[in-house]
GROMACS .gro file of C-alpha atoms in nm:
model
  338
    1MET     CA    1   1.930   1.606   1.973
    2ASP     CA    2   1.651   1.583   2.222
    3LEU     CA    3   1.491   1.209   2.150
    4THR     CA    4   1.192   1.278   2.385
    5ALA     CA    5   1.075   1.559   2.167
    6ALA     CA    6   1.157   1.391   1.851
    7PHE     CA    7   0.932   1.082   1.959
    8ASP     CA    8   0.653   1.332   2.037
    9VAL     CA    9   0.673   1.464   1.705
   10LEU     CA   10   0.631   1.118   1.581
   11GLN     CA   11   0.339   1.045   1.796
   12ARG     CA   12   0.144   1.335   1.676
   13THR     CA   13   0.210   1.201   1.326
   14ALA     CA   14   0.065   0.872   1.443
   15ASP     CA   15  -0.207   0.993   1.629
   16ALA     CA   16  -0.584   1.095   1.486
   17ALA     CA   17  -0.643   1.475   1.494
   18PRO     CA   18  -0.859   1.551   1.780
   19GLU     CA   19  -1.123   1.681   1.579
   20HIS     CA   20  -1.154   1.359   1.406
   21VAL     CA   21  -1.172   1.149   1.679
   22SER     CA   22  -1.468   1.378   1.830
   23GLU     CA   23  -1.645   1.354   1.476
   24ALA     CA   24  -1.603   0.991   1.486
   25ARG     CA   25  -1.745   0.955   1.838
   26ARG     CA   26  -2.037   1.200   1.764
   27ARG     CA   27  -2.150   0.975   1.451
   28ARG     CA   28  -2.090   0.655   1.672
   29ASP     CA   29  -2.288   0.770   1.951
   30LEU     CA   30  -2.586   0.854   1.717
   31PHE     CA   31  -2.646   0.477   1.709
   32ASN     CA   32  -2.624   0.460   2.096
   33ALA     CA   33  -2.851   0.728   2.125
   34ALA     CA   34  -3.116   0.617   1.875
   35PHE     CA   35  -3.120   0.245   1.976
   36SER     CA   36  -3.091   0.286   2.361
   37ARG     CA   37  -3.439   0.428   2.337
   38GLU     CA   38  -3.604   0.105   2.153
   39ASP     CA   39  -3.792  -0.138   2.381
   40ASP     CA   40  -3.623  -0.454   2.254
   41VAL     CA   41  -3.269  -0.333   2.297
   42VAL     CA   42  -3.086  -0.435   2.625
   43GLU     CA   43  -2.765  -0.223   2.557
   44VAL     CA   44  -2.560  -0.062   2.290
   45VAL     CA   45  -2.179  -0.146   2.283
   46ALA     CA   46  -1.897   0.071   2.142
   47SER     CA   47  -1.622  -0.184   2.006
   48GLY     CA   48  -1.334  -0.163   1.763
   49SER     CA   49  -1.013   0.060   1.778
   50LEU     CA   50  -1.206   0.386   1.866
   51ALA     CA   51  -1.335   0.222   2.172
   52ARG     CA   52  -0.987   0.094   2.258
   53SER     CA   53  -0.836   0.444   2.203
   54THR     CA   54  -0.589   0.292   1.934
   55GLN     CA   55  -0.737   0.453   1.624
   56ARG     CA   56  -0.504   0.584   1.370
   57ASP     CA   57  -0.586   0.863   1.093
   58PRO     CA   58  -0.787   0.851   0.884
   59ILE     CA   59  -1.079   0.730   1.083
   60ASN     CA   60  -1.299   0.592   0.814
   61ASP     CA   61  -1.527   0.348   1.008
   62VAL     CA   62  -1.613   0.262   1.376
   63ASP     CA   63  -1.782  -0.028   1.537
   64VAL     CA   64  -2.109  -0.089   1.739
   65VAL     CA   65  -2.285  -0.357   1.847
   66ILE     CA   66  -2.663  -0.359   1.938
   67VAL     CA   67  -2.758  -0.614   2.199
   68PHE     CA   68  -3.107  -0.715   2.166
   69GLU     CA   69  -3.353  -0.907   2.402
   70ALA     CA   70  -3.375  -1.250   2.323
   71GLU     CA   71  -3.760  -1.308   2.401
   72PRO     CA   72  -3.895  -1.065   2.132
   73HIS     CA   73  -3.664  -1.241   1.861
   74PRO     CA   74  -3.718  -1.634   1.930
   75GLU     CA   75  -3.548  -1.714   1.594
   76SER     CA   76  -3.230  -1.531   1.641
   77GLY     CA   77  -2.940  -1.749   1.740
   78GLN     CA   78  -3.060  -2.040   1.564
   79ALA     CA   79  -2.883  -2.190   1.272
   80GLY     CA   80  -3.025  -2.118   0.918
   81GLN     CA   81  -3.189  -1.817   0.761
   82SER     CA   82  -3.213  -1.620   1.102
   83ALA     CA   83  -2.856  -1.495   1.058
   84ALA     CA   84  -2.939  -1.299   0.759
   85ASP     CA   85  -3.295  -1.207   0.874
   86ALA     CA   86  -3.122  -1.043   1.198
   87LEU     CA   87  -2.913  -0.836   0.971
   88ASP     CA   88  -3.180  -0.749   0.733
   89HIS     CA   89  -3.415  -0.654   1.057
   90LEU     CA   90  -3.139  -0.432   1.170
   91ARG     CA   91  -3.090  -0.268   0.828
   92GLU     CA   92  -3.447  -0.156   0.857
   93ARG     CA   93  -3.427  -0.038   1.193
   94VAL     CA   94  -3.122   0.183   1.102
   95ARG     CA   95  -3.321   0.329   0.812
   96THR     CA   96  -3.632   0.405   1.026
   97LEU     CA   97  -3.435   0.557   1.304
   98LEU     CA   98  -3.132   0.728   1.125
   99GLY     CA   99  -3.218   0.728   0.746
  100ASN     CA  100  -3.108   1.062   0.593
  101SER     CA  101  -3.461   1.112   0.446
  102GLU     CA  102  -3.706   0.952   0.699
  103GLY     CA  103  -3.514   0.899   1.038
  104THR     CA  104  -3.698   0.954   1.337
  105TYR     CA  105  -3.410   1.005   1.566
  106ALA     CA  106  -3.165   1.184   1.301
  107GLN     CA  107  -3.117   1.184   0.930
  108GLU     CA  108  -2.748   1.084   0.876
  109VAL     CA  109  -2.739   0.731   0.717
  110ARG     CA  110  -2.725   0.760   0.336
  111LEU     CA  111  -2.690   0.373   0.263
  112ALA     CA  112  -2.706   0.054   0.487
  113ARG     CA  113  -2.597  -0.276   0.363
  114PRO     CA  114  -2.601  -0.596   0.516
  115ARG     CA  115  -2.281  -0.771   0.533
  116ASN     CA  116  -2.156  -1.108   0.696
  117HIS     CA  117  -2.166  -1.015   1.063
  118SER     CA  118  -2.308  -0.646   1.055
  119VAL     CA  119  -2.473  -0.377   0.844
  120LYS     CA  120  -2.247  -0.137   0.704
  121CYS     CA  121  -2.388   0.220   0.715
  122TRP     CA  122  -2.240   0.486   0.511
  123LEU     CA  123  -2.268   0.846   0.670
  124ASP     CA  124  -2.067   1.014   0.381
  125ASP     CA  125  -2.154   0.967   0.001
  126PRO     CA  126  -2.077   0.604  -0.064
  127GLU     CA  127  -1.926   0.687  -0.391
  128GLN     CA  128  -1.643   0.916  -0.189
  129ASP     CA  129  -1.310   0.759  -0.129
  130GLY     CA  130  -1.280   0.707   0.252
  131ALA     CA  131  -1.641   0.776   0.320
  132PHE     CA  132  -1.724   0.737   0.668
  133THR     CA  133  -1.916   0.417   0.796
  134VAL     CA  134  -2.044   0.286   1.114
  135ASP     CA  135  -2.049  -0.107   1.127
  136VAL     CA  136  -2.367  -0.209   1.327
  137MET     CA  137  -2.361  -0.559   1.459
  138PRO     CA  138  -2.669  -0.712   1.611
  139ALA     CA  139  -2.618  -0.961   1.927
  140LEU     CA  140  -2.743  -1.178   2.190
  141ARG     CA  141  -2.593  -1.155   2.528
  142GLN     CA  142  -2.500  -1.492   2.673
  143ALA     CA  143  -2.495  -1.612   3.034
  144ASP     CA  144  -2.117  -1.610   3.032
  145GLY     CA  145  -2.105  -1.238   2.904
  146THR     CA  146  -1.992  -1.312   2.569
  147LEU     CA  147  -2.214  -1.197   2.267
  148LEU     CA  148  -2.387  -1.449   2.006
  149VAL     CA  149  -2.362  -1.289   1.664
  150PRO     CA  150  -2.480  -1.372   1.307
  151GLU     CA  151  -2.258  -1.515   1.048
  152LYS     CA  152  -2.440  -1.468   0.731
  153ALA     CA  153  -2.195  -1.665   0.499
  154ASN     CA  154  -2.247  -1.988   0.697
  155GLU     CA  155  -2.583  -1.969   0.806
  156ARG     CA  156  -2.492  -1.971   1.167
  157TRP     CA  157  -2.441  -1.752   1.505
  158ILE     CA  158  -2.100  -1.749   1.683
  159HIS     CA  159  -1.956  -1.636   1.994
  160THR     CA  160  -1.753  -1.323   2.019
  161ASP     CA  161  -1.621  -1.117   2.292
  162PRO     CA  162  -1.494  -0.758   2.167
  163GLU     CA  163  -1.520  -0.623   2.527
  164ARG     CA  164  -1.257  -0.856   2.640
  165LEU     CA  165  -1.005  -0.677   2.432
  166ILE     CA  166  -1.113  -0.347   2.540
  167ARG     CA  167  -1.061  -0.452   2.902
  168GLU     CA  168  -0.731  -0.595   2.838
  169VAL     CA  169  -0.603  -0.288   2.660
  170ARG     CA  170  -0.738  -0.058   2.923
  171ALA     CA  171  -0.555  -0.276   3.183
  172ARG     CA  172  -0.235  -0.246   2.990
  173GLN     CA  173  -0.284   0.148   2.967
  174GLN     CA  174  -0.320   0.168   3.337
  175ASP     CA  175   0.004  -0.029   3.388
  176PHE     CA  176   0.195   0.130   3.095
  177PRO     CA  177   0.076   0.495   3.044
  178GLN     CA  178   0.267   0.483   2.688
  179PHE     CA  179   0.060   0.165   2.590
  180ARG     CA  180  -0.207   0.305   2.351
  181PRO     CA  181  -0.004   0.568   2.201
  182LEU     CA  182   0.279   0.328   2.106
  183VAL     CA  183   0.008   0.093   1.965
  184ARG     CA  184  -0.080   0.378   1.746
  185THR     CA  185   0.301   0.440   1.652
  186LEU     CA  186   0.320   0.076   1.568
  187LYS     CA  187   0.006   0.095   1.347
  188TYR     CA  188   0.170   0.400   1.156
  189TRP     CA  189   0.488   0.203   1.102
  190ASN     CA  190   0.272  -0.067   0.973
  191ASP     CA  191   0.093   0.165   0.731
  192CYS     CA  192   0.419   0.330   0.628
  193ASN     CA  193   0.549  -0.025   0.512
  194GLY     CA  194   0.272  -0.137   0.302
  195LYS     CA  195   0.021  -0.244   0.556
  196ALA     CA  196   0.179  -0.604   0.559
  197MET     CA  197  -0.031  -0.685   0.869
  198LYS     CA  198  -0.396  -0.591   0.949
  199SER     CA  199  -0.414  -0.324   1.205
  200LEU     CA  200  -0.574  -0.558   1.465
  201THR     CA  201  -0.295  -0.795   1.377
  202VAL     CA  202  -0.048  -0.516   1.517
  203GLU     CA  203  -0.258  -0.433   1.787
  204ILE     CA  204  -0.264  -0.814   1.915
  205LEU     CA  205   0.117  -0.849   1.877
  206ALA     CA  206   0.161  -0.521   2.081
  207LEU     CA  207  -0.084  -0.655   2.337
  208ASN     CA  208   0.161  -0.952   2.377
  209HIS     CA  209   0.493  -0.803   2.331
  210LEU     CA  210   0.480  -0.429   2.399
  211THR     CA  211   0.610  -0.429   2.769
  212ALA     CA  212   0.665  -0.120   3.031
  213GLU     CA  213   1.049  -0.122   2.973
  214GLY     CA  214   1.179   0.227   3.048
  215THR     CA  215   1.169   0.490   2.765
  216ARG     CA  216   0.955   0.460   2.443
  217PRO     CA  217   1.286   0.385   2.252
  218ARG     CA  218   1.368   0.092   2.474
  219ALA     CA  219   0.978  -0.042   2.460
  220LEU     CA  220   0.961  -0.021   2.077
  221GLN     CA  221   1.317  -0.180   2.029
  222LEU     CA  222   1.193  -0.496   2.277
  223PHE     CA  223   0.872  -0.515   2.063
  224PHE     CA  224   1.035  -0.550   1.753
  225GLN     CA  225   1.284  -0.786   1.894
  226ALA     CA  226   1.017  -1.018   2.038
  227ALA     CA  227   0.766  -0.961   1.722
  228VAL     CA  228   1.017  -1.111   1.473
  229ASN     CA  229   0.955  -1.451   1.595
  230ALA     CA  230   0.606  -1.397   1.725
  231VAL     CA  231   0.454  -1.342   1.388
  232MET     CA  232   0.563  -1.657   1.263
  233ARG     CA  233   0.295  -1.806   1.535
  234PRO     CA  234  -0.057  -1.779   1.500
  235ILE     CA  235  -0.185  -1.451   1.618
  236GLU     CA  236  -0.530  -1.535   1.783
  237ASP     CA  237  -0.830  -1.362   1.922
  238PRO     CA  238  -0.755  -1.301   2.321
  239ALA     CA  239  -1.064  -1.409   2.407
  240GLY     CA  240  -0.999  -1.766   2.244
  241LEU     CA  241  -1.323  -1.756   2.049
  242CYS     CA  242  -1.280  -1.658   1.682
  243GLY     CA  243  -0.949  -1.820   1.610
  244GLU     CA  244  -0.650  -1.643   1.408
  245ILE     CA  245  -0.669  -1.260   1.357
  246GLN     CA  246  -0.532  -1.275   0.998
  247PRO     CA  247  -0.534  -1.635   0.859
  248ASP     CA  248  -0.402  -1.527   0.534
  249LEU     CA  249  -0.101  -1.328   0.661
  250ASP     CA  250   0.205  -1.345   0.478
  251ARG     CA  251   0.411  -1.422   0.767
  252ALA     CA  252   0.755  -1.423   0.579
  253ALA     CA  253   0.703  -1.087   0.467
  254ALA     CA  254   0.610  -0.956   0.803
  255ARG     CA  255   0.881  -1.081   0.952
  256GLU     CA  256   1.116  -0.940   0.730
  257LEU     CA  257   0.986  -0.589   0.783
  258LEU     CA  258   0.983  -0.665   1.162
  259ASP     CA  259   1.361  -0.807   1.129
  260GLU     CA  260   1.455  -0.481   0.952
  261ALA     CA  261   1.286  -0.268   1.218
  262ALA     CA  262   1.439  -0.457   1.475
  263GLY     CA  263   1.796  -0.389   1.347
  264TRP     CA  264   1.730  -0.028   1.319
  265ALA     CA  265   1.599  -0.007   1.669
  266TRP     CA  266   1.853  -0.213   1.820
  267LYS     CA  267   2.142   0.008   1.685
  268ALA     CA  268   1.946   0.345   1.768
  269VAL     CA  269   1.906   0.230   2.129
  270ALA     CA  270   2.277   0.145   2.145
  271ALA     CA  271   2.381   0.483   1.988
  272GLN     CA  272   2.155   0.670   2.260
  273ASP     CA  273   2.313   0.464   2.530
  274ALA     CA  274   2.638   0.566   2.400
  275GLY     CA  275   2.539   0.961   2.412
  276GLU     CA  276   2.505   0.964   2.021
  277THR     CA  277   2.171   1.096   2.010
  278ASP     CA  278   2.204   1.267   1.678
  279ARG     CA  279   2.284   0.922   1.513
  280ALA     CA  280   2.028   0.770   1.723
  281ALA     CA  281   1.759   0.974   1.568
  282CYS     CA  282   1.897   0.885   1.209
  283LEU     CA  283   1.858   0.550   1.315
  284TRP     CA  284   1.523   0.593   1.429
  285ARG     CA  285   1.426   0.805   1.106
  286GLU     CA  286   1.526   0.475   0.913
  287ALA     CA  287   1.276   0.266   1.086
  288PHE     CA  288   0.974   0.514   1.083
  289GLY     CA  289   1.064   0.717   0.775
  290ASN     CA  290   1.075   1.107   0.713
  291GLU     CA  291   0.821   1.217   0.997
  292PHE     CA  292   1.060   1.108   1.262
  293PRO     CA  293   1.260   1.452   1.303
  294GLU     CA  294   1.608   1.482   1.148
  295PRO     CA  295   1.907   1.603   1.379
  296PRO     CA  296   2.008   1.985   1.310
  297GLY     CA  297   2.314   1.855   1.134
  298GLY     CA  298   2.118   1.624   0.898
  299CYS     CA  299   2.165   1.245   0.853
  300HIS     CA  300   2.402   1.074   0.619
  301ASN     CA  301   2.440   0.735   0.491
  302ASP     CA  302   2.670   0.518   0.669
  303GLU     CA  303   2.799   0.176   0.542
  304ASP     CA  304   2.764   0.044   0.901
  305ASP     CA  305   2.394   0.144   0.947
  306ASP     CA  306   2.226  -0.075   0.686
  307GLY     CA  307   1.948  -0.211   0.925
  308GLY     CA  308   1.847  -0.541   0.840
  309GLY     CA  309   2.125  -0.623   0.631
  310THR     CA  310   2.374  -0.648   0.927
  311PHE     CA  311   2.120  -0.804   1.176
  312ASN     CA  312   2.143  -1.158   1.265
  313ILE     CA  313   1.840  -1.341   1.399
  314GLY     CA  314   1.939  -1.525   1.690
  315THR     CA  315   2.259  -1.326   1.744
  316GLY     CA  316   2.180  -0.976   1.723
  317ALA     CA  317   1.855  -0.788   1.863
  318ALA     CA  318   1.616  -1.071   1.842
  319ALA     CA  319   1.852  -1.316   2.031
  320GLY     CA  320   1.641  -1.495   2.315
  321ALA     CA  321   1.305  -1.470   2.132
  322GLY     CA  322   1.313  -1.820   2.035
  323ILE     CA  323   1.026  -2.003   1.859
  324VAL     CA  324   0.808  -2.238   2.042
  325GLY     CA  325   0.583  -2.532   1.946
  326ILE     CA  326   0.309  -2.422   1.722
  327ASP     CA  327  -0.038  -2.529   1.785
  328ARG     CA  328  -0.272  -2.511   1.476
  329PRO     CA  329  -0.591  -2.326   1.530
  330ARG     CA  330  -0.930  -2.403   1.369
  331PRO     CA  331  -0.977  -2.269   1.025
  332VAL     CA  332  -1.194  -1.941   1.014
  333THR     CA  333  -1.344  -1.750   0.737
  334ASP     CA  334  -1.438  -1.435   0.897
  335THR     CA  335  -1.386  -1.273   1.243
  336PRO     CA  336  -1.607  -0.998   1.393
  337GLN     CA  337  -1.356  -0.849   1.591
  338GLY     CA  338  -1.334  -0.482   1.504
   0.00000   0.00000   0.00000
């Protein structure tokens, strides 16, 4: 079986449909076009997975940062009520510019509600399952290039740097042209396994452990091998500003899933190296599910191919991915990382 073609099929399943990506960008760019015309807006920054090209279907939400000038908003950035006030102010500006009955630029936002860091804007019926939203976050640009954003729950403003993650993903893509597609493939794998990890958690794990190692199968195998132990350590914001991405992550459950996938991947790569491409396809099918193509002769149960059941941490595929000392991060309640 042609494993390159099989992985191409899996990739098409993992990727968002081009028309969905185009529509998501169109809706996101409405906010850019509308707010860029405003006198007190310095810039509009696209953030989130769509800006990094690591998005998965369905695309239900996108992220935008509105960077305001500080002088017209002297209370912004101060502890206390100003965090909630900034979100309320932004909600009114969204309604004025883009409200579905009174918007002066376009009439597409049906409902806008302030959250902790951003204003969630519904462009579909809010009662509809999977309704499309744009999360719009007000911010002040700081001298060091970071952003100061409101945190309503704690009546304060915090530093964040979503653009750093965008730059790091772009750099990895330049070094390894399969990086973004494989991140989407790994998010698909996570979705198929009960979404034990947040999408952003998977992406940061990939940023740290998905390396350019020859073929896609080899790169995935080495990722799962490294991630088995890496998931037991804090997975933090690359900018070092927002702490741990998913403080409530069930590490044991995530490790079990990664362990099983590492077992299938290790056996699949070994089978491919031995020229047993049909068997390798069946083993990858165990890791990624029925969307991975089956060889012409089909797959059968093999007592020797039981995935994680015969896979020993430290002696099998994950050997060498040793656990290092753990530094405990400061506790966080919420992180505006998109």
